[in-house]
Amino acid sequence: NGARAAEICVRRYLAAAEISSARDKVVYARIDAAELRDVAEKYNVEGFPHVKLFRHGRYADDYDGPHEAQALARWARKRSAPSARELKDWPDARSFLGSLMLDDALSGLVVGVFSSNASKAAATFSSVASRDDGDDVEFAFTTRPALVAEQLRGAPPPPVNESDKTDRVVVLDPEGDAVAQLAVDETTTAGTVAAFVAASLTPAVTRFDSATQFSVFHEARGPRVHALLFVDEASASRALAATDAFSKMANAERDRARHVVVPATEGRVLKHFDLEPQYDLPTVVLADIRGLDPPRPGRPTPTPDVKQGRARAFRLRDWDAAADPTDAATLRAFLRALFADELTTPFLRSETAPQGDAADAANAASAAGEVARLVGTTFDRVVTAAREDPTDERDFFVLFHAPWCGHCTALMPAWEQLARLYAPVDSIVVAAMDATKNEIDRDGVSIVAFPTIYLFPADASRAPLEYESGADLDSFSRFLKERGTKAFDVGGLKGGGELKDEL
């Protein structure tokens, strides 16, 4: 049950504190959010358990990794210690590698070898290390090439030319064996170094399973466009042909997209994209999550076509119903269309729409003092259509919620009271949508946390307005009186339209 799960998470949190306490300058603390609700609300704690990092007395970051002691300790250590460790001598290098050997989740080591730690190339390397937000890689730097050749390999050293002053970045596996090497100089950019690190640590094609799912969904390093190939491995010949074509695209496009093969046994992922294994596979889906992230090294500056604050997905069959998923040229054309902003129909999840006219149902619910329920496919038919109708003067006040969100559950009674209070007001519709099962793609709307509330003004030329005040009836009502398009009267309390200035 929930209490048992929370208890297990707390135990792992305490284990992480024990792991860290001996070597990391991190203080672990616990807060009972049920008793200190004001603190939880101040820092937007939306689910439990919830871990936040504070640095110098200020909020710095949220932990969204697995609830495992080693993972949490590594995450805290990386954000509290210098981003890259200097290896000055052999004992230092041995100590560095020895501490990392204990971490099974480590993907690799990145070591910068420089003629001088004060060089521009060394500064560029340090900037990449400080801004790398993956927790599976450790960075170090040195002016002694032998430390990389011998001490990080744990094997008899190959001949090393100590007079070789070529600056370079070396990527090693967790055992210390070199994987790749990049020569750098003062002209090398942070983006080049970061892209090299990402490409060296990530295979051209990743198979989605329980061991890789966290890195696929949450790893922040590398391309922010994911190409997903869904295959039914029971259909051997067709799956093999599609995988071969996909691998060819991956080898050519790995700098722009991460390529992941999802087997038909991963039913939860197929369901997310509304795919049926017996009818739709093989196929490809492009997931564009560039809009969710600020610019980082190794990622291009977002272009105007990137929808900020939103993730978008495009299915091959929606782009071209006759597209052949076993043809590499077709798959590359699909990917190029994404980067050229030529894909205009994103896949949007939606529950099944109720029978009957959606607009009529919303009108009837509003008139009866009930919350109008929206799904993905009815949002445009109800909200967008009304806003684009110059004769329709209704504002839509929409709550985007999640069934597991405690804050959503807590405010729902006030939201239902609001619908009853405004039932006599024809110009206000109080609505709600389960945003875990339904999606919309509207400019100016970003739903990345729950609850999220927007007012969609009657005039489509006016941008949606996000609600950021209290979660109670008085606050909701005050907002509508201040922001409503048309004047109205609620039980003698007037607002909206030309009456807004009188409030």
JSON list of N, CA and C in Angstrom, two decimals, residues 43 70 85 168 236 239 366 446 449 460:
[
{"chain": "A", "resi": 43, "resn": "TYR", "atom": "N", "xyz": [7.17, 25.16, -1.68]},
{"chain": "A", "resi": 43, "resn": "TYR", "atom": "CA", "xyz": [8.16, 24.60, -2.59]},
{"chain": "A", "resi": 43, "resn": "TYR", "atom": "C", "xyz": [7.55, 23.61, -3.59]},
{"chain": "A", "resi": 70, "resn": "GLN", "atom": "N", "xyz": [21.98, 4.23, -3.60]},
{"chain": "A", "resi": 70, "resn": "GLN", "atom": "CA", "xyz": [23.19, 4.59, -4.34]},
{"chain": "A", "resi": 70, "resn": "GLN", "atom": "C", "xyz": [22.90, 5.71, -5.34]},
{"chain": "A", "resi": 85, "resn": "ARG", "atom": "N", "xyz": [37.08, 16.34, -10.80]},
{"chain": "A", "resi": 85, "resn": "ARG", "atom": "CA", "xyz": [38.12, 16.18, -9.79]},
{"chain": "A", "resi": 85, "resn": "ARG", "atom": "C", "xyz": [39.50, 16.22, -10.46]},
{"chain": "A", "resi": 168, "resn": "ARG", "atom": "N", "xyz": [43.47, 16.43, -24.81]},
{"chain": "A", "resi": 168, "resn": "ARG", "atom": "CA", "xyz": [42.47, 15.47, -25.28]},
{"chain": "A", "resi": 168, "resn": "ARG", "atom": "C", "xyz": [41.47, 15.14, -24.17]},
{"chain": "A", "resi": 236, "resn": "ALA", "atom": "N", "xyz": [9.64, -12.51, -37.04]},
{"chain": "A", "resi": 236, "resn": "ALA", "atom": "CA", "xyz": [11.10, -12.38, -37.15]},
{"chain": "A", "resi": 236, "resn": "ALA", "atom": "C", "xyz": [11.56, -11.64, -38.39]},
{"chain": "A", "resi": 239, "resn": "ALA", "atom": "N", "xyz": [10.44, -7.87, -38.42]},
{"chain": "A", "resi": 239, "resn": "ALA", "atom": "CA", "xyz": [11.12, -7.17, -37.33]},
{"chain": "A", "resi": 239, "resn": "ALA", "atom": "C", "xyz": [12.59, -6.97, -37.65]},
{"chain": "A", "resi": 366, "resn": "SER", "atom": "N", "xyz": [-22.47, 22.96, -17.62]},
{"chain": "A", "resi": 366, "resn": "SER", "atom": "CA", "xyz": [-22.26, 24.29, -17.06]},
{"chain": "A", "resi": 366, "resn": "SER", "atom": "C", "xyz": [-23.56, 24.87, -16.53]},
{"chain": "A", "resi": 446, "resn": "SER", "atom": "N", "xyz": [1.40, 25.16, -21.18]},
{"chain": "A", "resi": 446, "resn": "SER", "atom": "CA", "xyz": [2.45, 24.22, -20.78]},
{"chain": "A", "resi": 446, "resn": "SER", "atom": "C", "xyz": [1.99, 23.49, -19.53]},
{"chain": "A", "resi": 449, "resn": "ALA", "atom": "N", "xyz": [3.19, 20.10, -14.54]},
{"chain": "A", "resi": 449, "resn": "ALA", "atom": "CA", "xyz": [2.97, 19.78, -13.14]},
{"chain": "A", "resi": 449, "resn": "ALA", "atom": "C", "xyz": [1.46, 19.81, -12.89]},
{"chain": "A", "resi": 460, "resn": "ALA", "atom": "N", "xyz": [-10.15, 34.58, -29.15]},
{"chain": "A", "resi": 460, "resn": "ALA", "atom": "CA", "xyz": [-9.03, 33.71, -29.49]},
{"chain": "A", "resi": 460, "resn": "ALA", "atom": "C", "xyz": [-7.73, 34.46, -29.70]}
]
